[in-house]
Short mmCIF file of C-alpha atoms in Angstrom, two decimals:
data_model
loop_
_atom_site.label_atom_id
_atom_site.label_comp_id
_atom_site.label_asym_id
_atom_site.label_seq_id
_atom_site.Cartn_x
_atom_site.Cartn_y
_atom_site.Cartn_z
CA PHE A 1 106.27 108.65 75.58
CA ASP A 2 109.49 109.20 77.47
CA PRO A 3 111.99 106.50 76.36
CA LEU A 4 113.40 105.97 79.86
CA SER A 5 110.40 106.05 82.19
CA LYS A 6 107.84 104.95 79.57
CA GLN A 7 105.53 107.64 80.95
CA PRO A 8 103.00 108.84 78.35
CA GLU A 9 103.38 112.39 77.07
CA LEU A 10 99.87 113.30 78.20
CA LYS A 11 101.10 113.23 81.81
CA HIS A 12 103.38 116.24 81.15
CA ALA A 13 102.09 119.81 81.20
CA ALA A 14 103.27 123.34 81.94
CA VAL A 15 102.46 124.50 85.47
CA GLN A 16 102.83 127.57 87.63
CA ILE A 17 103.58 127.16 91.33
CA ALA A 18 102.97 129.64 94.15
CA ARG A 19 103.64 129.10 97.84
CA LEU A 20 100.54 128.56 100.00
CA ASP A 21 100.90 129.26 103.70
CA LEU A 22 98.82 126.81 105.75
CA PRO A 23 100.33 126.87 109.26
CA GLN A 24 97.93 124.46 110.96
CA ALA A 25 98.80 120.80 110.32
CA LEU A 26 97.18 117.50 111.20
CA VAL A 27 98.22 113.91 110.53
CA ALA A 28 96.09 110.87 111.39
CA MET A 29 97.14 107.25 110.85
CA ARG A 30 95.56 103.84 111.39
CA ARG A 31 97.36 100.50 111.11
CA PHE A 32 95.74 97.37 109.65
CA GLN A 33 97.15 93.86 109.68
CA ARG A 34 96.82 91.81 106.53
CA GLY A 35 93.87 89.47 106.89
CA GLY A 36 92.49 91.37 109.89
CA GLU A 37 88.83 91.78 110.66
CA THR A 38 88.70 95.52 109.92
CA SER A 39 89.16 96.97 106.45
CA ALA A 40 91.47 99.83 105.51
CA LEU A 41 89.33 100.58 102.46
CA ALA A 42 86.20 100.92 104.61
CA LEU A 43 87.92 103.52 106.79
CA MET A 44 89.25 105.30 103.71
CA ARG A 45 85.72 105.64 102.35
CA ALA A 46 84.49 106.96 105.71
CA MET A 47 87.26 109.58 105.82
CA GLN A 48 86.92 110.83 102.25
CA PRO A 49 84.27 113.49 103.12
CA TYR A 50 86.78 115.06 105.52
CA LEU A 51 89.10 115.96 102.65
CA GLU A 52 86.75 118.86 101.83
CA ARG A 53 86.78 120.20 105.38
CA PHE A 54 90.38 121.43 105.20
CA ASP A 55 92.15 123.92 102.95
CA TYR A 56 94.39 121.08 101.75
CA ALA A 57 94.23 117.37 102.56
CA THR A 58 95.38 113.99 101.23
CA LEU A 59 94.34 110.43 102.00
CA GLY A 60 96.38 107.36 101.06
CA MET A 61 97.90 104.03 102.06
CA ALA A 62 101.44 103.01 102.98
CA GLY A 63 103.07 99.62 103.53
CA ARG A 64 103.28 96.35 101.60
CA ASP A 65 102.18 93.62 104.03
CA ASP A 66 100.59 95.41 106.96
CA GLU A 67 99.00 98.68 105.82
CA VAL A 68 98.80 102.14 107.35
CA LEU A 69 96.11 104.57 106.25
CA VAL A 70 97.52 108.11 106.29
CA PHE A 71 95.38 111.27 106.39
CA ARG A 72 97.24 114.59 106.12
CA ALA A 73 95.56 117.99 106.34
CA HIS A 74 96.53 121.66 106.50
CA ALA A 75 94.49 124.74 107.33
CA HIS A 76 94.79 128.52 107.65
CA GLU A 77 93.14 128.60 111.08
CA ALA A 78 93.25 126.42 114.18
CA ILE A 79 91.54 123.07 113.66
CA ASP A 80 88.22 122.86 115.47
CA SER A 81 88.07 120.53 118.49
CA LYS A 82 84.76 119.06 117.29
CA LEU A 83 86.43 118.03 114.03
CA LEU A 84 89.24 116.39 115.99
CA HIS A 85 86.71 114.39 118.02
CA GLU A 86 85.00 113.19 114.83
CA LEU A 87 88.30 112.00 113.36
CA ASP A 88 89.26 110.37 116.64
CA ALA A 89 86.02 108.39 116.64
CA LEU A 90 86.74 107.07 113.15
CA LEU A 91 90.28 106.08 114.10
CA GLY A 92 89.33 104.43 117.40
CA LEU A 93 91.06 107.15 119.41
CA ASP A 94 87.96 107.89 121.47
CA ASP A 95 88.43 104.87 123.76
CA PRO A 96 90.06 106.13 126.98
CA VAL A 97 91.15 102.61 127.97
CA CYS A 98 93.35 102.18 124.87
CA THR A 99 94.34 105.78 124.14
CA MET A 100 97.19 107.96 125.39
CA ASN A 101 96.86 111.74 125.04
CA TYR A 102 99.16 114.76 125.08
CA MET A 103 97.70 118.28 125.15
CA ASP A 104 99.42 121.65 125.11
CA VAL A 105 96.61 124.20 124.86
CA ARG A 106 98.96 127.20 124.87
CA ARG A 107 100.85 125.96 121.78
CA GLY A 108 97.81 124.38 120.16
CA VAL A 109 99.37 120.90 120.11
CA PHE A 110 97.12 117.87 120.58
CA LYS A 111 98.36 114.29 120.14
CA ALA A 112 96.80 110.88 120.68
CA ALA A 113 97.89 107.26 120.21
CA ARG A 114 95.88 104.04 120.43
CA VAL A 115 97.69 100.98 121.83
CA GLU A 116 96.51 97.42 121.35
CA GLY A 117 98.65 94.84 123.09
CA ASP A 118 102.21 96.06 122.52
CA THR A 119 101.54 97.85 119.22
CA VAL A 120 100.49 101.38 118.31
CA THR A 121 97.54 101.00 115.94
CA ALA A 122 96.38 104.61 115.53
CA VAL A 123 97.94 108.06 115.87
CA ARG A 124 96.68 111.61 115.56
CA LEU A 125 99.12 114.54 115.56
CA CYS A 126 97.68 118.05 115.50
CA GLY A 127 99.62 121.31 115.67
CA GLU A 128 103.05 119.62 115.61
CA THR A 129 103.74 116.85 113.09
CA ALA A 130 107.55 116.69 112.84
CA ALA A 131 107.66 112.96 113.64
CA GLN A 132 105.01 111.88 111.14
CA GLU A 133 107.24 110.04 108.63
CA TRP A 134 109.21 108.27 111.35
CA VAL A 135 106.05 107.25 113.20
CA ARG A 136 104.47 106.01 109.96
CA ASN A 137 107.47 103.79 109.24
CA MET A 138 107.49 102.45 112.80
CA MET A 139 103.78 101.62 112.55
CA ILE A 140 104.29 99.84 109.22
CA GLU A 141 106.96 97.66 110.84
CA GLY A 142 104.79 97.00 113.91
CA ALA A 143 107.36 98.45 116.33
CA SER A 144 106.67 98.15 120.05
CA VAL A 145 104.82 100.90 121.88
CA GLU A 146 107.87 101.59 124.05
CA ALA A 147 109.93 102.38 120.94
CA VAL A 148 107.30 104.67 119.45
CA ARG A 149 105.65 106.37 122.44
CA PRO A 150 108.35 108.97 123.27
CA TRP A 151 108.28 110.37 119.74
CA ILE A 152 104.49 110.40 119.47
CA LEU A 153 103.68 112.21 122.68
CA ALA A 154 106.82 114.22 123.44
CA PRO A 155 107.06 117.81 122.15
CA ILE A 156 109.73 117.88 119.41
CA SER A 157 110.92 120.45 116.87
CA ALA A 158 112.75 118.10 114.48
CA PRO A 159 112.02 114.60 113.16
CA PRO A 160 113.60 111.73 115.13
CA ARG A 161 116.49 109.77 113.69
CA GLY A 162 117.65 106.23 114.26
CA SER A 163 115.96 102.86 113.88
CA LEU A 164 113.66 102.29 110.91
CA ASN A 165 114.80 105.46 109.19
CA ARG A 166 113.87 104.26 105.70
CA GLY A 167 114.84 107.46 103.92
CA ARG A 168 112.73 109.03 101.20
CA THR A 169 110.35 106.91 99.15
CA VAL A 170 111.69 106.11 95.68
CA CYS A 171 108.90 103.84 94.41
CA THR A 172 105.55 105.13 95.59
CA CYS A 173 103.49 102.39 93.93
CA VAL A 174 104.83 99.60 96.17
CA ASP A 175 106.32 101.79 98.95
CA VAL A 176 110.04 101.10 98.50
CA ALA A 177 112.41 103.53 100.24
CA GLU A 178 115.92 104.66 99.31
CA ASN A 179 117.68 102.91 102.20
CA GLU A 180 116.09 99.57 101.31
CA ILE A 181 117.40 99.87 97.76
CA ARG A 182 120.88 100.91 98.90
CA THR A 183 121.06 97.92 101.25
CA ARG A 184 120.28 95.51 98.40
CA LEU A 185 122.82 97.23 96.12
CA ARG A 186 125.56 96.88 98.76
CA GLN A 187 124.75 93.17 98.82
CA GLY A 188 125.38 92.96 95.07
CA ALA A 189 121.82 93.19 93.74
CA THR A 190 121.28 94.16 90.12
CA PHE A 191 118.50 96.24 88.59
CA ALA A 192 116.60 93.03 87.74
CA ASP A 193 117.10 91.75 91.32
CA LEU A 194 115.52 94.92 92.73
CA GLN A 195 112.48 94.49 90.50
CA THR A 196 112.16 90.82 91.48
CA THR A 197 112.63 91.17 95.24
CA LEU A 198 111.36 94.65 96.12
CA LYS A 199 109.01 95.03 93.11
CA CYS A 200 110.13 98.65 92.67
CA GLY A 201 109.86 99.97 89.13
CA THR A 202 107.33 97.33 88.11
CA GLN A 203 104.16 99.42 88.23
CA CYS A 204 103.78 102.93 86.72
CA GLY A 205 107.47 103.24 85.76
CA SER A 206 108.04 106.81 87.00
CA CYS A 207 110.88 105.69 89.31
CA LEU A 208 112.78 103.74 86.61
CA PRO A 209 115.25 106.54 85.72
CA GLU A 210 116.24 107.01 89.36
CA LEU A 211 116.53 103.26 89.94
CA ARG A 212 118.82 102.95 86.92
CA ARG A 213 121.00 105.83 88.14
CA MET A 214 121.33 104.20 91.56
CA CYS A 215 122.28 100.87 89.97
CA GLU A 216 124.77 102.40 87.50
CA ARG A 217 126.73 104.24 90.20
CA PRO A 218 129.99 102.30 90.85
CA ALA A 219 130.01 100.27 94.07
CA GLY A 220 132.83 102.39 95.54
CA ASP A 221 130.89 105.59 94.93
CA ARG A 222 127.81 104.08 96.56
CA GLU A 223 129.79 103.15 99.67
CA ARG A 224 131.37 106.62 99.91
CA HIS A 225 127.94 108.25 99.49
CA ILE A 226 126.48 106.07 102.25
CA ALA A 227 129.44 106.81 104.54
CA MET A 228 128.91 110.54 104.00
CA GLU A 229 125.22 110.18 104.86
CA ARG A 230 126.08 108.39 108.10
CA THR A 231 128.62 111.06 109.00
CA GLU A 232 126.05 113.80 108.43
#
C-alpha cells in the first residue's frame, strides 16, 4: 500500500483516456432534511434505472447534515421531453403550485425549481448547467429562495461567484471543501484538529496527502495564496 495515503495497491492500474464529446447535459437535485419524512435512499433507488438511459450518468449524495441527492447525465442528442417529465415526477417538480420553470426552446434550455416555504428543495437543469455546483452548495446550506432563484432560472454562461463558494471538494467521503479547510487553518487548526472537527481524512484516506500538504504550508504562504485567490 501507499505509505502516505494508505491506499491499497490493488486500487492502482494503468489506464488510457480518450475525450468523449457529450454536448447535452442534465443535472437534477433533491434536498432532504435530516430526520424528514421522505428518504433520500428511496429516491436514489427509484432513479437508478435512469442511469442506463443516458450515454453517461452518475448518481450520488452531497452534504453532511441535510443531504442533497445529485443526478448528473450527458448525452449525444437532445434529451427527450418525456424523459424530463419522468424525472420531474420523481423529484416533485411536476407540481405547478410549488414549481418555477424557465424554458428556452430555441437554445434547448429547460430549468425547473421546487420551492417549499422559503427553501429550494429540488432543481432540474437541462441544456445549460453552469451553476450546478453553486446551486448544490446553496441547497446543502438551505439558502433562501431569493438568494438562489436568479442563478437557477436566469440564462448564464459562467458559474456564479460569491456567497457559499466552497471551492473544490478535498474530502469526498464526508464532503469537506477546500475553503472550509483553509478557514480552519487560518484560525490555527492542526492536522489532528481538521480530522476531529471536519472529519476529513478519516474515511478512505485518499485525501490524506493533500491535507498534509495544506497543513505543512507555512501560515504566511497560506495567507498570500488566499489573498491571490481573492484578487483573481
